[in-house]
DNA sequence: CTGAAAGCGCTAACAC
DNA sequence: GTGTTAGCGCTTTCAG
């Protein structure tokens, strides 16, 4: 803090510093640093060396203001601790890495008011595009997205009205598909276990599609249970135990995600319940994380990485064609059932 | 795309638009929107209404350039799919939510050259501070961090020389501690299972501390195995099987993370191996995710959330006192052993 | 191939 | 309380 204090509050270097150090005009320095326009080999080298010597880092704020171009893509998702969104991010990164675009993520914790705030904050940096999870947003959020004048891709879900482009799966259809597979396998006394989150619209839609398809065959869920908080694995265990004790005639358990499903599976194995003979089980998501359990849980791949890739591609393409908006692309992917070892085969 | 095409390439609204719409000077509009300085109640309302009507979103780029202030904190981490970094993020968010600061995350995938690129990219937005995982960085990265003139907090690890501030645990000490606990429990034929990643310095340091403490008691690891890629749970199973077949005298398996440890645990239970009697097991990280397994794996809490909180606090404090740099705070947290059910008690 | 001038949209620092 | 004047550090545009 005294004699050897690190240079504090040092003025950051500017183009002008590089210009003076290299004896080349600011403009030419700028051209060299951006690889724009023709610059002679000699000046180029001189500039590069000066910049490196000084440790110059360009100021993107100024650059963005001057060029009216910001190579940022806002990515707005509900959660990171979910295992599903990191995979979406991977897909997004994969595509954006090939472009000048950079993702910036914001997390909403499934709260509309947080989404609104995060969105406002991100839009105020004037990104080149927005990738946002879900089709349900507050009116204010929708208004902002429409007014932003940049490409908007809503991801994960296709059941509803998109603002602009949209990439995802139909969760309603996914629920129906699983219901039909379960019925076809001969199960009839079905219990449902899910999260309490009323704002997880995709889980809700899966549930709706599920019950709807059962209803079509004149079947109703015999029991249901919802949880919140805590370790999903442990919760899956507890809920399964509670439900099986309460409703012993159950022969199938449908879980709204793989983690609680895995908990249930472990419980059943512990109890010596025969799976999938006595009881069948299924989850949702296809999380690779769980490969390695004693049995492979039946599940459905949510196409996470592909959703990320497709969304990023849309932004990248439109951004290349000068930020055209309103393309309205709609990509519905088709999740496949992975029967694993917990869904009886007929 | 034709008649009802959404307004494309609309010029974004500026302060001037709000100024004109409300009949108040740009400066006053700016004051209202930032809650700065005294503005009469009437004009304030008039401005707010105009801004809302128009759907004005301030341009932070221009604001940041003019004020030389950017309320962004760069957070640079190796991975998101790890379960450990999301928890660090949670801690960071918790603290920054109370401040005007906003985290922006960059992911390096454990690659120094990517770290360099991500860092450069982020620094070029002139953030108020940097939180970066690890103490090992390329020379260029170190130079950038030193030259940036902003608070830098290196997190997760304290074994080494920090650039500025530092918050974490000593992984070497953590490794030693676990080794001593294992020896004290009476195990002598110890195998190690870890990741192949040579760039995961923290795993490496744990391993070093571990073998060092064993050596002090004249003991050497009897076998070791490293993996890469794939589902950690499945890999843990496979590696464990391979090692136990190869080296049947083993009585303890130390895993470099909880996921492979859990795989090993499941394998042992499958095989009817008595845990922790016949074989003891331990992992590292204390991932809550795994609560709910048939047995609780012995592990060590890495203090992830607290690390995030402490790091964010340092940035927030220094940022409040005008971005002072070189504070050099050093916070070493002490991870505790959670013996769970897989470490014999004496 | 290189340079000079004029902003980008906002805010700091003053006047009034 | 409110308005005016200069920039912030870069890039665009146009002239050489």
mmCIF file of C-alpha atoms in Angstrom, chain B residues 201-323:
data_model
loop_
_atom_site.group_PDB
_atom_site.id
_atom_site.type_symbol
_atom_site.label_atom_id
_atom_site.label_comp_id
_atom_site.label_asym_id
_atom_site.label_seq_id
_atom_site.Cartn_x
_atom_site.Cartn_y
_atom_site.Cartn_z
ATOM 1 C CA UNK B 201 -4.361 -27.973 -10.956
ATOM 2 C CA UNK B 202 -6.559 -28.265 -7.928
ATOM 3 C CA UNK B 203 -7.080 -31.999 -8.421
ATOM 4 C CA UNK B 204 -3.354 -32.317 -8.938
ATOM 5 C CA UNK B 205 -2.555 -30.498 -5.723
ATOM 6 C CA UNK B 206 -4.960 -32.637 -3.777
ATOM 7 C CA UNK B 207 -3.240 -35.688 -5.140
ATOM 8 C CA UNK B 208 0.168 -34.325 -4.231
ATOM 9 C CA UNK B 209 -0.894 -33.465 -0.701
ATOM 10 C CA UNK B 210 -2.452 -36.888 -0.405
ATOM 11 C CA UNK B 211 0.596 -38.884 -1.435
ATOM 12 C CA UNK B 212 2.850 -36.619 0.587
ATOM 13 C CA UNK B 213 0.942 -37.278 3.790
ATOM 14 C CA UNK B 214 0.951 -41.003 3.094
ATOM 15 C CA UNK B 215 4.675 -40.909 2.431
ATOM 16 C CA UNK B 216 5.228 -39.313 5.809
ATOM 17 C CA UNK B 217 3.855 -42.511 7.294
ATOM 18 C CA UNK B 218 5.913 -44.613 4.970
ATOM 19 C CA UNK B 219 2.981 -45.559 2.821
ATOM 20 C CA UNK B 220 2.615 -45.494 -0.909
ATOM 21 C CA UNK B 221 -0.428 -45.690 -3.093
ATOM 22 C CA UNK B 222 -0.743 -49.264 -4.334
ATOM 23 C CA UNK B 223 -2.580 -48.444 -7.553
ATOM 24 C CA UNK B 224 -3.925 -45.521 -9.524
ATOM 25 C CA UNK B 225 -6.107 -44.897 -12.521
ATOM 26 C CA UNK B 226 -7.137 -41.845 -14.519
ATOM 27 C CA UNK B 227 -10.027 -41.289 -16.866
ATOM 28 C CA UNK B 228 -11.304 -38.721 -19.271
ATOM 29 C CA UNK B 229 -14.647 -38.010 -20.873
ATOM 30 C CA UNK B 230 -17.920 -39.821 -20.477
ATOM 31 C CA UNK B 231 -20.317 -40.022 -17.591
ATOM 32 C CA UNK B 232 -18.406 -39.769 -14.350
ATOM 33 C CA UNK B 233 -20.740 -42.195 -12.623
ATOM 34 C CA UNK B 234 -20.191 -44.891 -15.231
ATOM 35 C CA UNK B 235 -16.465 -44.219 -15.331
ATOM 36 C CA UNK B 236 -16.273 -44.524 -11.577
ATOM 37 C CA UNK B 237 -17.831 -47.943 -11.854
ATOM 38 C CA UNK B 238 -15.542 -49.141 -14.595
ATOM 39 C CA UNK B 239 -12.377 -47.818 -13.044
ATOM 40 C CA UNK B 240 -13.239 -49.290 -9.703
ATOM 41 C CA UNK B 241 -13.940 -52.663 -11.212
ATOM 42 C CA UNK B 242 -10.689 -52.581 -13.155
ATOM 43 C CA UNK B 243 -8.661 -51.571 -10.150
ATOM 44 C CA UNK B 244 -10.155 -54.059 -7.739
ATOM 45 C CA UNK B 245 -9.564 -56.860 -10.206
ATOM 46 C CA UNK B 246 -6.041 -55.735 -10.847
ATOM 47 C CA UNK B 247 -5.117 -55.069 -7.235
ATOM 48 C CA UNK B 248 -7.343 -57.147 -4.986
ATOM 49 C CA UNK B 249 -5.506 -56.255 -1.784
ATOM 50 C CA UNK B 250 -6.824 -52.697 -1.905
ATOM 51 C CA UNK B 251 -8.755 -51.622 1.169
ATOM 52 C CA UNK B 252 -9.395 -47.965 0.324
ATOM 53 C CA UNK B 253 -10.258 -45.977 -2.786
ATOM 54 C CA UNK B 254 -9.710 -42.232 -2.880
ATOM 55 C CA UNK B 255 -11.499 -40.525 -5.767
ATOM 56 C CA UNK B 256 -10.687 -37.068 -7.045
ATOM 57 C CA UNK B 257 -14.373 -36.167 -7.192
ATOM 58 C CA UNK B 258 -17.666 -37.294 -5.761
ATOM 59 C CA UNK B 259 -19.230 -38.376 -9.034
ATOM 60 C CA UNK B 260 -16.680 -41.065 -9.794
ATOM 61 C CA UNK B 261 -16.691 -41.916 -6.107
ATOM 62 C CA UNK B 262 -20.430 -42.475 -6.287
ATOM 63 C CA UNK B 263 -19.927 -44.740 -9.294
ATOM 64 C CA UNK B 264 -17.397 -46.722 -7.323
ATOM 65 C CA UNK B 265 -19.739 -46.937 -4.364
ATOM 66 C CA UNK B 266 -22.542 -48.278 -6.532
ATOM 67 C CA UNK B 267 -20.182 -50.842 -7.989
ATOM 68 C CA UNK B 268 -19.070 -52.029 -4.575
ATOM 69 C CA UNK B 269 -22.642 -52.348 -3.377
ATOM 70 C CA UNK B 270 -23.565 -54.266 -6.515
ATOM 71 C CA UNK B 271 -20.743 -56.669 -5.878
ATOM 72 C CA UNK B 272 -21.710 -57.168 -2.293
ATOM 73 C CA UNK B 273 -18.439 -55.699 -1.108
ATOM 74 C CA UNK B 274 -18.770 -54.539 2.465
ATOM 75 C CA UNK B 275 -18.311 -50.786 2.741
ATOM 76 C CA UNK B 276 -16.594 -49.406 4.772
ATOM 77 C CA UNK B 277 -15.500 -52.670 6.376
ATOM 78 C CA UNK B 278 -13.833 -54.444 3.532
ATOM 79 C CA UNK B 279 -13.177 -51.338 1.475
ATOM 80 C CA UNK B 280 -13.463 -47.679 2.378
ATOM 81 C CA UNK B 281 -14.240 -44.942 -0.089
ATOM 82 C CA UNK B 282 -13.894 -41.175 -0.241
ATOM 83 C CA UNK B 283 -14.434 -38.469 -2.805
ATOM 84 C CA UNK B 284 -14.115 -34.723 -2.875
ATOM 85 C CA UNK B 285 -16.486 -31.782 -3.140
ATOM 86 C CA UNK B 286 -19.471 -32.476 -0.992
ATOM 87 C CA UNK B 287 -21.985 -32.328 -3.824
ATOM 88 C CA UNK B 288 -25.453 -32.184 -2.369
ATOM 89 C CA UNK B 289 -26.681 -33.728 -5.581
ATOM 90 C CA UNK B 290 -25.656 -37.119 -4.319
ATOM 91 C CA UNK B 291 -27.610 -37.102 -1.082
ATOM 92 C CA UNK B 292 -29.968 -39.960 -1.560
ATOM 93 C CA UNK B 293 -27.520 -42.630 -2.639
ATOM 94 C CA UNK B 294 -27.834 -45.891 -0.699
ATOM 95 C CA UNK B 295 -24.817 -44.828 1.349
ATOM 96 C CA UNK B 296 -23.428 -41.386 1.917
ATOM 97 C CA UNK B 297 -19.971 -41.136 0.364
ATOM 98 C CA UNK B 298 -17.208 -39.774 2.583
ATOM 99 C CA UNK B 299 -16.129 -36.456 1.151
ATOM 100 C CA UNK B 300 -14.872 -32.996 1.918
ATOM 101 C CA UNK B 301 -16.803 -29.824 1.485
ATOM 102 C CA UNK B 302 -15.021 -27.416 -0.829
ATOM 103 C CA UNK B 303 -16.800 -24.342 0.563
ATOM 104 C CA UNK B 304 -18.010 -23.361 -2.869
ATOM 105 C CA UNK B 305 -20.810 -20.959 -2.038
ATOM 106 C CA UNK B 306 -18.762 -19.253 0.653
ATOM 107 C CA UNK B 307 -15.879 -18.801 -1.751
ATOM 108 C CA UNK B 308 -18.212 -17.091 -4.171
ATOM 109 C CA UNK B 309 -19.621 -14.868 -1.480
ATOM 110 C CA UNK B 310 -16.260 -13.833 -0.108
ATOM 111 C CA UNK B 311 -14.860 -13.075 -3.549
ATOM 112 C CA UNK B 312 -17.866 -11.001 -4.484
ATOM 113 C CA UNK B 313 -17.616 -9.120 -1.206
ATOM 114 C CA UNK B 314 -14.047 -8.137 -1.937
ATOM 115 C CA UNK B 315 -14.948 -6.829 -5.363
ATOM 116 C CA UNK B 316 -17.992 -5.025 -4.043
ATOM 117 C CA UNK B 317 -16.066 -3.318 -1.261
ATOM 118 C CA UNK B 318 -13.213 -2.213 -3.423
ATOM 119 C CA UNK B 319 -15.536 -1.110 -6.134
ATOM 120 C CA UNK B 320 -17.346 1.069 -3.603
ATOM 121 C CA UNK B 321 -14.054 2.651 -2.603
ATOM 122 C CA UNK B 322 -13.434 3.551 -6.209
ATOM 123 C CA UNK B 323 -11.848 0.440 -7.601
#
